[in-house]
PDB file of C-alpha atoms in Angstrom:
ATOM      1  CA  UNK A   2     173.307  53.960  -7.909  1.00 43.00           C
ATOM      2  CA  UNK A   3     172.732  50.722  -5.985  1.00 46.00           C
ATOM      3  CA  UNK A   4     172.645  50.747  -2.183  1.00 48.00           C
ATOM      4  CA  UNK A   5     175.819  48.678  -1.905  1.00 50.00           C
ATOM      5  CA  UNK A   6     177.759  50.927  -4.257  1.00 56.00           C
ATOM      6  CA  UNK A   7     176.433  54.002  -2.461  1.00 50.00           C
ATOM      7  CA  UNK A   8     177.697  52.718   0.910  1.00 57.00           C
ATOM      8  CA  UNK A   9     181.116  51.972  -0.586  1.00 63.00           C
ATOM      9  CA  UNK A  10     181.209  55.515  -1.975  1.00 70.00           C
ATOM     10  CA  UNK A  11     180.345  57.042   1.408  1.00 70.00           C
ATOM     11  CA  UNK A  12     182.939  54.839   3.134  1.00 73.00           C
ATOM     12  CA  UNK A  13     185.652  55.933   0.666  1.00 63.00           C
ATOM     13  CA  UNK A  14     184.655  59.576   1.147  1.00 77.00           C
ATOM     14  CA  UNK A  15     184.910  59.391   4.945  1.00 75.00           C
ATOM     15  CA  UNK A  16     188.241  57.569   4.877  1.00 78.00           C
ATOM     16  CA  UNK A  17     189.708  60.192   2.553  1.00 76.00           C
ATOM     17  CA  UNK A  18     188.291  62.958   4.783  1.00 78.00           C
ATOM     18  CA  UNK A  19     189.804  61.709   8.045  1.00 79.00           C
ATOM     19  CA  UNK A  20     193.022  60.004   6.962  1.00 78.00           C
ATOM     20  CA  UNK A  21     196.314  61.664   7.885  1.00 76.00           C
ATOM     21  CA  UNK A  22     194.472  64.134  10.123  1.00 75.00           C
ATOM     22  CA  UNK A  23     193.975  64.108  13.908  1.00 77.00           C
ATOM     23  CA  UNK A  24     191.255  66.711  14.318  1.00 78.00           C
ATOM     24  CA  UNK A  25     188.849  64.734  16.473  1.00 80.00           C
ATOM     25  CA  UNK A  26     188.639  64.153  20.222  1.00 79.00           C
ATOM     26  CA  UNK A  27     191.066  61.961  22.112  1.00 78.00           C
ATOM     27  CA  UNK A  28     189.798  58.385  22.040  1.00 75.00           C
ATOM     28  CA  UNK A  29     192.672  56.634  23.806  1.00 71.00           C
ATOM     29  CA  UNK A  30     196.437  57.090  24.112  1.00 68.00           C
ATOM     30  CA  UNK A  31     197.137  56.362  20.449  1.00 72.00           C
ATOM     31  CA  UNK A  32     194.014  57.387  18.507  1.00 75.00           C
ATOM     32  CA  UNK A  33     191.297  59.999  18.154  1.00 79.00           C
ATOM     33  CA  UNK A  34     187.591  59.757  17.395  1.00 81.00           C
ATOM     34  CA  UNK A  35     187.013  61.609  14.128  1.00 82.00           C
ATOM     35  CA  UNK A  36     183.492  60.645  13.068  1.00 81.00           C
ATOM     36  CA  UNK A  37     180.482  58.408  13.626  1.00 82.00           C
ATOM     37  CA  UNK A  38     178.982  56.798  10.523  1.00 81.00           C
ATOM     38  CA  UNK A  39     175.942  54.641   9.885  1.00 79.00           C
ATOM     39  CA  UNK A  40     175.129  54.400   6.172  1.00 75.00           C
ATOM     40  CA  UNK A  41     174.714  58.047   5.104  1.00 72.00           C
ATOM     41  CA  UNK A  42     174.072  59.374   8.640  1.00 81.00           C
ATOM     42  CA  UNK A  43     177.396  61.048   9.434  1.00 82.00           C
ATOM     43  CA  UNK A  44     178.573  62.861  12.561  1.00 84.00           C
ATOM     44  CA  UNK A  45     181.863  64.783  12.480  1.00 85.00           C
ATOM     45  CA  UNK A  46     183.531  65.283  15.866  1.00 85.00           C
ATOM     46  CA  UNK A  47     186.163  67.899  16.789  1.00 85.00           C
ATOM     47  CA  UNK A  48     187.239  69.910  19.801  1.00 83.00           C
ATOM     48  CA  UNK A  49     188.040  73.166  17.952  1.00 85.00           C
ATOM     49  CA  UNK A  50     186.133  75.326  15.463  1.00 86.00           C
ATOM     50  CA  UNK A  51     189.040  75.363  12.994  1.00 87.00           C
ATOM     51  CA  UNK A  52     189.170  71.575  13.024  1.00 87.00           C
ATOM     52  CA  UNK A  53     185.456  71.057  12.386  1.00 87.00           C
ATOM     53  CA  UNK A  54     185.448  73.647   9.577  1.00 88.00           C
ATOM     54  CA  UNK A  55     188.493  72.095   7.894  1.00 87.00           C
ATOM     55  CA  UNK A  56     187.011  68.635   8.235  1.00 88.00           C
ATOM     56  CA  UNK A  57     183.736  69.845   6.735  1.00 87.00           C
ATOM     57  CA  UNK A  58     185.580  71.402   3.806  1.00 88.00           C
ATOM     58  CA  UNK A  59     187.441  68.156   3.137  1.00 86.00           C
ATOM     59  CA  UNK A  60     184.179  66.210   3.302  1.00 85.00           C
ATOM     60  CA  UNK A  61     182.563  68.550   0.763  1.00 85.00           C
ATOM     61  CA  UNK A  62     185.549  68.231  -1.591  1.00 87.00           C
ATOM     62  CA  UNK A  63     185.812  64.435  -1.337  1.00 84.00           C
ATOM     63  CA  UNK A  64     182.056  63.980  -1.719  1.00 83.00           C
ATOM     64  CA  UNK A  65     182.107  66.126  -4.861  1.00 84.00           C
ATOM     65  CA  UNK A  66     184.710  63.841  -6.451  1.00 83.00           C
ATOM     66  CA  UNK A  67     182.279  60.908  -6.412  1.00 80.00           C
ATOM     67  CA  UNK A  68     179.181  62.908  -7.375  1.00 82.00           C
ATOM     68  CA  UNK A  69     177.759  63.469  -3.881  1.00 80.00           C
ATOM     69  CA  UNK A  70     176.667  66.816  -2.463  1.00 84.00           C
ATOM     70  CA  UNK A  71     176.057  67.928   1.123  1.00 83.00           C
ATOM     71  CA  UNK A  72     172.725  69.647   1.768  1.00 84.00           C
ATOM     72  CA  UNK A  73     173.456  72.504   4.185  1.00 84.00           C
ATOM     73  CA  UNK A  74     169.763  72.705   5.120  1.00 86.00           C
ATOM     74  CA  UNK A  75     169.841  69.149   6.470  1.00 85.00           C
ATOM     75  CA  UNK A  76     173.164  69.506   8.302  1.00 86.00           C
ATOM     76  CA  UNK A  77     173.233  70.658  11.936  1.00 87.00           C
ATOM     77  CA  UNK A  78     175.908  71.809  14.390  1.00 87.00           C
ATOM     78  CA  UNK A  79     175.821  71.205  18.133  1.00 87.00           C
ATOM     79  CA  UNK A  80     178.281  73.116  20.351  1.00 86.00           C
ATOM     80  CA  UNK A  81     179.112  71.883  23.825  1.00 81.00           C
ATOM     81  CA  UNK A  82     181.089  73.827  26.436  1.00 78.00           C
ATOM     82  CA  UNK A  83     182.321  76.467  24.011  1.00 79.00           C
ATOM     83  CA  UNK A  84     182.045  80.243  23.780  1.00 79.00           C
ATOM     84  CA  UNK A  85     182.986  80.594  20.138  1.00 81.00           C
ATOM     85  CA  UNK A  86     180.000  81.336  17.907  1.00 82.00           C
ATOM     86  CA  UNK A  87     181.546  81.342  14.403  1.00 85.00           C
ATOM     87  CA  UNK A  88     179.237  79.655  11.922  1.00 88.00           C
ATOM     88  CA  UNK A  89     180.291  76.429  10.226  1.00 86.00           C
ATOM     89  CA  UNK A  90     179.997  76.894   6.472  1.00 87.00           C
ATOM     90  CA  UNK A  91     179.231  74.513   3.623  1.00 86.00           C
ATOM     91  CA  UNK A  92     180.278  76.500   0.598  1.00 84.00           C
ATOM     92  CA  UNK A  93     178.573  79.859   1.083  1.00 86.00           C
ATOM     93  CA  UNK A  94     175.741  78.505   3.226  1.00 86.00           C
ATOM     94  CA  UNK A  95     175.684  78.585   7.019  1.00 87.00           C
ATOM     95  CA  UNK A  96     174.939  75.402   8.963  1.00 86.00           C
ATOM     96  CA  UNK A  97     172.220  75.803  11.579  1.00 86.00           C
ATOM     97  CA  UNK A  98     173.192  75.602  15.268  1.00 87.00           C
ATOM     98  CA  UNK A  99     170.881  73.399  17.346  1.00 85.00           C
ATOM     99  CA  UNK A 100     170.610  72.238  20.945  1.00 84.00           C
ATOM    100  CA  UNK A 101     169.283  68.810  20.007  1.00 83.00           C
ATOM    101  CA  UNK A 102     169.132  66.504  17.004  1.00 83.00           C
ATOM    102  CA  UNK A 103     167.981  62.980  16.205  1.00 83.00           C
ATOM    103  CA  UNK A 104     170.644  60.404  15.302  1.00 82.00           C
ATOM    104  CA  UNK A 105     169.672  56.813  14.504  1.00 80.00           C
ATOM    105  CA  UNK A 106     166.287  57.319  16.152  1.00 79.00           C
ATOM    106  CA  UNK A 107     167.659  58.673  19.448  1.00 81.00           C
ATOM    107  CA  UNK A 108     167.490  62.321  20.530  1.00 80.00           C
ATOM    108  CA  UNK A 109     170.880  63.809  21.418  1.00 81.00           C
ATOM    109  CA  UNK A 110     170.877  67.060  23.414  1.00 80.00           C
ATOM    110  CA  UNK A 111     173.447  69.631  24.436  1.00 79.00           C
ATOM    111  CA  UNK A 112     172.904  68.674  28.091  1.00 74.00           C
ATOM    112  CA  UNK A 113     173.712  65.037  27.431  1.00 70.00           C
ATOM    113  CA  UNK A 114     171.776  62.203  29.032  1.00 66.00           C
ATOM    114  CA  UNK A 115     168.494  60.834  27.775  1.00 74.00           C
ATOM    115  CA  UNK A 116     165.763  62.983  29.347  1.00 80.00           C
ATOM    116  CA  UNK A 117     164.501  64.406  26.052  1.00 82.00           C
ATOM    117  CA  UNK A 118     164.816  61.035  24.371  1.00 84.00           C
ATOM    118  CA  UNK A 119     162.723  59.430  27.127  1.00 88.00           C
ATOM    119  CA  UNK A 120     160.014  62.082  26.672  1.00 88.00           C
ATOM    120  CA  UNK A 121     159.863  61.376  22.952  1.00 88.00           C
ATOM    121  CA  UNK A 122     159.913  57.617  23.489  1.00 90.00           C
ATOM    122  CA  UNK A 123     156.969  57.981  25.880  1.00 93.00           C
ATOM    123  CA  UNK A 124     155.114  60.144  23.376  1.00 93.00           C
ATOM    124  CA  UNK A 125     155.634  57.603  20.583  1.00 93.00           C
ATOM    125  CA  UNK A 126     154.617  54.703  22.830  1.00 94.00           C
ATOM    126  CA  UNK A 127     151.464  56.586  23.872  1.00 95.00           C
ATOM    127  CA  UNK A 128     150.658  57.102  20.192  1.00 95.00           C
ATOM    128  CA  UNK A 129     151.198  53.409  19.431  1.00 95.00           C
ATOM    129  CA  UNK A 130     148.935  52.401  22.337  1.00 95.00           C
ATOM    130  CA  UNK A 131     146.249  54.915  21.345  1.00 95.00           C
ATOM    131  CA  UNK A 132     146.230  53.700  17.732  1.00 95.00           C
ATOM    132  CA  UNK A 133     145.258  50.234  19.001  1.00 94.00           C
ATOM    133  CA  UNK A 134     142.435  51.512  21.231  1.00 93.00           C
ATOM    134  CA  UNK A 135     139.768  49.611  19.247  1.00 94.00           C
ATOM    135  CA  UNK A 136     141.589  46.363  19.990  1.00 94.00           C
ATOM    136  CA  UNK A 137     141.916  47.141  23.706  1.00 94.00           C
ATOM    137  CA  UNK A 138     138.191  47.963  23.906  1.00 92.00           C
ATOM    138  CA  UNK A 139     136.855  44.937  22.030  1.00 92.00           C
ATOM    139  CA  UNK A 140     135.715  41.912  24.010  1.00 91.00           C
ATOM    140  CA  UNK A 141     136.076  39.497  21.096  1.00 92.00           C
ATOM    141  CA  UNK A 142     139.865  39.364  21.569  1.00 92.00           C
ATOM    142  CA  UNK A 143     141.169  37.487  24.603  1.00 92.00           C
ATOM    143  CA  UNK A 144     143.248  39.037  27.378  1.00 91.00           C
ATOM    144  CA  UNK A 145     146.335  36.953  26.605  1.00 92.00           C
ATOM    145  CA  UNK A 146     146.247  38.025  22.951  1.00 94.00           C
ATOM    146  CA  UNK A 147     146.012  41.677  23.970  1.00 94.00           C
ATOM    147  CA  UNK A 148     148.977  41.288  26.329  1.00 94.00           C
ATOM    148  CA  UNK A 149     151.022  39.711  23.525  1.00 94.00           C
ATOM    149  CA  UNK A 150     150.109  42.580  21.206  1.00 94.00           C
ATOM    150  CA  UNK A 151     151.111  45.108  23.863  1.00 95.00           C
ATOM    151  CA  UNK A 152     154.490  43.402  24.330  1.00 93.00           C
ATOM    152  CA  UNK A 153     155.013  43.210  20.555  1.00 93.00           C
ATOM    153  CA  UNK A 154     153.668  46.538  19.281  1.00 94.00           C
ATOM    154  CA  UNK A 155     153.898  49.043  22.144  1.00 94.00           C
ATOM    155  CA  UNK A 156     156.650  48.002  24.535  1.00 93.00           C
ATOM    156  CA  UNK A 157     159.450  47.873  21.908  1.00 93.00           C
ATOM    157  CA  UNK A 158     158.715  51.505  21.011  1.00 92.00           C
ATOM    158  CA  UNK A 159     159.403  52.451  24.626  1.00 90.00           C
ATOM    159  CA  UNK A 160     162.491  50.231  24.966  1.00 91.00           C
ATOM    160  CA  UNK A 161     164.247  51.289  21.738  1.00 88.00           C
ATOM    161  CA  UNK A 162     167.906  52.029  22.520  1.00 84.00           C
ATOM    162  CA  UNK A 163     167.328  51.623  26.270  1.00 85.00           C
ATOM    163  CA  UNK A 164     170.637  49.787  26.813  1.00 85.00           C
ATOM    164  CA  UNK A 165     172.656  52.973  26.330  1.00 82.00           C
ATOM    165  CA  UNK A 166     170.222  55.305  28.097  1.00 83.00           C
ATOM    166  CA  UNK A 167     170.825  56.710  31.568  1.00 82.00           C
ATOM    167  CA  UNK A 168     167.820  56.851  33.891  1.00 83.00           C
ATOM    168  CA  UNK A 169     167.066  58.795  37.040  1.00 84.00           C
ATOM    169  CA  UNK A 170     164.738  57.404  39.714  1.00 86.00           C
ATOM    170  CA  UNK A 171     162.004  59.829  38.605  1.00 89.00           C
ATOM    171  CA  UNK A 172     162.314  58.690  34.974  1.00 89.00           C
ATOM    172  CA  UNK A 173     162.114  55.039  36.000  1.00 89.00           C
ATOM    173  CA  UNK A 174     158.866  55.734  37.875  1.00 91.00           C
ATOM    174  CA  UNK A 175     157.477  57.600  34.866  1.00 93.00           C
ATOM    175  CA  UNK A 176     158.179  54.672  32.529  1.00 92.00           C
ATOM    176  CA  UNK A 177     156.754  52.118  34.960  1.00 93.00           C
ATOM    177  CA  UNK A 178     153.675  54.275  35.504  1.00 93.00           C
ATOM    178  CA  UNK A 179     152.989  54.418  31.773  1.00 94.00           C
ATOM    179  CA  UNK A 180     153.231  50.655  31.379  1.00 93.00           C
ATOM    180  CA  UNK A 181     150.939  49.866  34.313  1.00 93.00           C
ATOM    181  CA  UNK A 182     148.431  52.458  33.118  1.00 93.00           C
ATOM    182  CA  UNK A 183     148.327  50.635  29.772  1.00 94.00           C
ATOM    183  CA  UNK A 184     147.998  47.218  31.413  1.00 94.00           C
ATOM    184  CA  UNK A 185     145.189  48.429  33.661  1.00 93.00           C
ATOM    185  CA  UNK A 186     143.363  49.687  30.593  1.00 93.00           C
ATOM    186  CA  UNK A 187     143.821  46.340  28.837  1.00 93.00           C
ATOM    187  CA  UNK A 188     142.686  44.384  31.918  1.00 92.00           C
ATOM    188  CA  UNK A 189     139.798  46.801  32.518  1.00 91.00           C
ATOM    189  CA  UNK A 190     140.971  47.690  36.002  1.00 89.00           C
ATOM    190  CA  UNK A 191     139.501  51.075  36.920  1.00 83.00           C
ATOM    191  CA  UNK A 192     140.496  53.492  39.670  1.00 78.00           C
ATOM    192  CA  UNK A 193     138.087  52.261  42.441  1.00 80.00           C
ATOM    193  CA  UNK A 194     139.736  48.825  42.275  1.00 81.00           C
ATOM    194  CA  UNK A 195     142.807  48.813  44.506  1.00 84.00           C
ATOM    195  CA  UNK A 196     145.148  46.316  42.835  1.00 87.00           C
ATOM    196  CA  UNK A 197     148.911  46.574  43.285  1.00 89.00           C
ATOM    197  CA  UNK A 198     151.284  46.823  40.348  1.00 87.00           C
ATOM    198  CA  UNK A 199     153.166  43.721  41.523  1.00 87.00           C
ATOM    199  CA  UNK A 200     149.930  41.739  41.206  1.00 90.00           C
ATOM    200  CA  UNK A 201     149.413  43.049  37.665  1.00 89.00           C
ATOM    201  CA  UNK A 202     152.977  41.978  36.770  1.00 88.00           C
ATOM    202  CA  UNK A 203     152.315  38.462  38.064  1.00 89.00           C
ATOM    203  CA  UNK A 204     148.996  38.166  36.224  1.00 89.00           C
ATOM    204  CA  UNK A 205     150.300  39.442  32.877  1.00 90.00           C
ATOM    205  CA  UNK A 206     153.869  38.119  33.055  1.00 89.00           C
ATOM    206  CA  UNK A 207     155.177  41.564  32.090  1.00 89.00           C
ATOM    207  CA  UNK A 208     158.067  42.797  34.214  1.00 86.00           C
ATOM    208  CA  UNK A 209     158.602  46.436  35.116  1.00 89.00           C
ATOM    209  CA  UNK A 210     160.101  48.602  32.394  1.00 90.00           C
ATOM    210  CA  UNK A 211     162.862  49.728  34.774  1.00 88.00           C
ATOM    211  CA  UNK A 212     163.785  46.099  35.551  1.00 88.00           C
ATOM    212  CA  UNK A 213     163.782  45.193  31.851  1.00 90.00           C
ATOM    213  CA  UNK A 214     166.048  48.136  31.023  1.00 90.00           C
ATOM    214  CA  UNK A 215     168.554  47.038  33.677  1.00 88.00           C
ATOM    215  CA  UNK A 216     168.518  43.470  32.397  1.00 90.00           C
ATOM    216  CA  UNK A 217     169.044  44.555  28.801  1.00 91.00           C
ATOM    217  CA  UNK A 218     171.714  47.055  29.799  1.00 90.00           C
ATOM    218  CA  UNK A 219     173.824  44.453  31.600  1.00 90.00           C
ATOM    219  CA  UNK A 220     173.309  41.806  28.925  1.00 91.00           C
ATOM    220  CA  UNK A 221     174.536  44.385  26.401  1.00 91.00           C
ATOM    221  CA  UNK A 222     177.508  45.258  28.636  1.00 90.00           C
ATOM    222  CA  UNK A 223     178.408  41.566  28.682  1.00 90.00           C
ATOM    223  CA  UNK A 224     178.326  41.450  24.866  1.00 90.00           C
ATOM    224  CA  UNK A 225     180.627  44.483  24.689  1.00 89.00           C
ATOM    225  CA  UNK A 226     183.105  43.157  27.251  1.00 88.00           C
ATOM    226  CA  UNK A 227     183.501  39.925  25.295  1.00 89.00           C
ATOM    227  CA  UNK A 228     184.854  41.842  22.302  1.00 86.00           C
ATOM    228  CA  UNK A 229     188.529  42.343  21.477  1.00 82.00           C
ATOM    229  CA  UNK A 230     190.453  44.783  23.626  1.00 77.00           C
ATOM    230  CA  UNK A 231     191.060  47.212  20.746  1.00 77.00           C
ATOM    231  CA  UNK A 232     187.429  47.207  19.588  1.00 79.00           C
ATOM    232  CA  UNK A 233     185.749  50.630  19.387  1.00 77.00           C
ATOM    233  CA  UNK A 234     182.962  49.484  21.717  1.00 79.00           C
ATOM    234  CA  UNK A 235     185.545  48.614  24.387  1.00 79.00           C
ATOM    235  CA  UNK A 236     187.237  51.986  23.911  1.00 77.00           C
ATOM    236  CA  UNK A 237     183.885  53.757  24.354  1.00 78.00           C
ATOM    237  CA  UNK A 238     183.182  51.771  27.531  1.00 76.00           C
ATOM    238  CA  UNK A 239     186.431  52.901  29.157  1.00 74.00           C
ATOM    239  CA  UNK A 240     186.632  56.383  27.591  1.00 76.00           C
ATOM    240  CA  UNK A 241     187.153  59.338  29.933  1.00 72.00           C
ATOM    241  CA  UNK A 242     186.344  62.821  28.529  1.00 69.00           C
ATOM    242  CA  UNK A 243     189.013  65.483  28.790  1.00 68.00           C
ATOM    243  CA  UNK A 244     188.542  68.698  30.733  1.00 67.00           C
ATOM    244  CA  UNK A 245     186.926  69.484  34.090  1.00 70.00           C
ATOM    245  CA  UNK A 246     183.296  69.320  35.083  1.00 68.00           C
ATOM    246  CA  UNK A 247     181.437  72.223  36.652  1.00 71.00           C
ATOM    247  CA  UNK A 248     181.386  72.730  40.399  1.00 73.00           C
ATOM    248  CA  UNK A 249     178.442  71.109  42.133  1.00 70.00           C
ATOM    249  CA  UNK A 250     176.727  67.778  42.391  1.00 71.00           C
ATOM    250  CA  UNK A 251     177.720  65.448  39.529  1.00 71.00           C
ATOM    251  CA  UNK A 252     174.946  64.750  37.033  1.00 75.00           C
ATOM    252  CA  UNK A 253     173.564  61.267  36.673  1.00 76.00           C
ATOM    253  CA  UNK A 254     175.265  59.611  33.706  1.00 79.00           C
ATOM    254  CA  UNK A 255     175.157  56.165  32.145  1.00 82.00           C
ATOM    255  CA  UNK A 256     178.646  55.392  33.443  1.00 82.00           C
ATOM    256  CA  UNK A 257     177.872  56.470  37.021  1.00 83.00           C
ATOM    257  CA  UNK A 258     174.668  54.429  36.914  1.00 83.00           C
ATOM    258  CA  UNK A 259     176.343  51.165  35.893  1.00 85.00           C
ATOM    259  CA  UNK A 260     179.308  51.715  38.233  1.00 83.00           C
ATOM    260  CA  UNK A 261     176.916  52.168  41.147  1.00 82.00           C
ATOM    261  CA  UNK A 262     175.093  48.970  40.202  1.00 81.00           C
ATOM    262  CA  UNK A 263     178.369  47.061  39.737  1.00 81.00           C
ATOM    263  CA  UNK A 264     179.500  47.979  43.257  1.00 80.00           C
ATOM    264  CA  UNK A 265     176.505  46.069  44.609  1.00 75.00           C
ATOM    265  CA  UNK A 266     178.133  42.958  43.139  1.00 73.00           C
ATOM    266  CA  UNK A 267     181.445  44.168  44.642  1.00 77.00           C
ATOM    267  CA  UNK A 268     183.145  44.567  41.283  1.00 81.00           C
ATOM    268  CA  UNK A 269     185.873  47.165  41.684  1.00 78.00           C
ATOM    269  CA  UNK A 270     186.894  47.566  38.020  1.00 80.00           C
ATOM    270  CA  UNK A 271     185.809  46.902  34.447  1.00 79.00           C
ATOM    271  CA  UNK A 272     188.464  44.194  34.296  1.00 82.00           C
ATOM    272  CA  UNK A 273     186.602  42.203  36.965  1.00 84.00           C
ATOM    273  CA  UNK A 274     183.287  42.721  35.189  1.00 85.00           C
ATOM    274  CA  UNK A 275     184.889  41.639  31.902  1.00 84.00           C
ATOM    275  CA  UNK A 276     186.240  38.479  33.520  1.00 86.00           C
ATOM    276  CA  UNK A 277     182.795  37.574  34.835  1.00 86.00           C
ATOM    277  CA  UNK A 278     181.203  38.248  31.422  1.00 88.00           C
ATOM    278  CA  UNK A 279     183.363  35.758  29.495  1.00 88.00           C
ATOM    279  CA  UNK A 280     181.135  32.812  30.433  1.00 87.00           C
ATOM    280  CA  UNK A 281     177.802  33.563  28.750  1.00 89.00           C
ATOM    281  CA  UNK A 282     175.685  31.123  30.778  1.00 87.00           C
ATOM    282  CA  UNK A 283     177.161  32.264  34.080  1.00 88.00           C
ATOM    283  CA  UNK A 284     176.748  35.904  33.029  1.00 88.00           C
ATOM    284  CA  UNK A 285     173.021  35.451  32.346  1.00 87.00           C
ATOM    285  CA  UNK A 286     172.583  33.967  35.824  1.00 86.00           C
ATOM    286  CA  UNK A 287     174.588  36.823  37.345  1.00 84.00           C
ATOM    287  CA  UNK A 288     172.444  39.459  35.593  1.00 86.00           C
ATOM    288  CA  UNK A 289     169.262  37.702  36.769  1.00 83.00           C
ATOM    289  CA  UNK A 290     170.569  37.675  40.345  1.00 79.00           C
ATOM    290  CA  UNK A 291     171.554  41.347  40.139  1.00 75.00           C
ATOM    291  CA  UNK A 292     168.088  42.346  38.884  1.00 72.00           C
ATOM    292  CA  UNK A 293     166.488  40.406  41.732  1.00 70.00           C
ATOM    293  CA  UNK A 294     168.700  42.139  44.315  1.00 62.00           C
ATOM    294  CA  UNK A 295     167.933  45.609  42.883  1.00 59.00           C
ATOM    295  CA  UNK A 296     164.208  44.847  43.043  1.00 59.00           C
ATOM    296  CA  UNK A 297     164.474  43.879  46.732  1.00 56.00           C
ATOM    297  CA  UNK A 298     166.332  47.071  47.599  1.00 56.00           C
ATOM    298  CA  UNK A 299     163.490  49.127  46.176  1.00 53.00           C
TER     299      UNK A 299
END
C-alpha cells in the first residue's frame, strides 16, 4: 500500500469513527474536539470512560473494514482528573494505562506542562554534543566552524517544539546553563577564567536559549493569529478547559506565561494581539522590542 493511499485510508477511518458523534471535549460553543491525527499517530479524546470505549470500538470496526488492525500493545491510555479505573479494551486485550507518552516527538505527561519534555530534550542535546566531542577537541577546525556546527547540530535538538512549551524561571536557567557550558567547552574557556555569559554571547553571536524560545514563541503566535477565525489553531489559542482547578497557587502554564508577557506590551486581549500581528513586518519589530525589554528586566 503506497503512503498516499495509506493516509487516505486512515483519514476515511477517522472520519467514519467520529462523524455523527459528540463524544469528545468541548472545543467551542458549536463543536467538540474528538481526535488529534498526524499520519498514523492518532489520539482519541473524551471526557467519559463510556465515550472513549465506544469511540475505540468504532475505530477498531472501521479500521477492520479497510484491512487495518490496532495493536493493543502499542496503544496507551492516559487518565486525567478521574477516579474511574475501568480498563479500555481493544477486542479482548486491555490497553495499558500510563502517566506519560511521546506524541510527535514531545513528551506528554499527566501533570501537563513540559518539565519532562525539557529533561528529555536536554538529555538528547547532551548526547548530540557528546557525539561531536572529537570535533570540539580538534584544533584543525576553526572556532567559527565549530559554532556553526553547534547551532546546526545541537541547538535544534534542544529547541524542538519550544514554541508550544511552557517554561519556569528555573527551567530557563537550566537551558541557558547547558548552552553556555557547551560554548565554553568549544571556546576552551575553563573554570579559572572568569568570563561572563553575556560576553560569550557577543563573541559567538549565539543568543540565550530562553530569549530564542520567547522570540520563536511570539513569532509562532503571530502566525496563528493571522489565520481564519474558525481555524483549529485559533480555537486552541482561545480554548478554556471546563471544570475547576484545585485550591492553591495556579501552576505555570503556556497560556499564563504568554498573557503575562503580553501585559508588558499593555495588550489586554487576544483581539488586540491579533490586530498587531496582521502586519508581518511590524510584528517582527514588535517581537524584537519585546525580547529586548524582557532581557532588561532580568
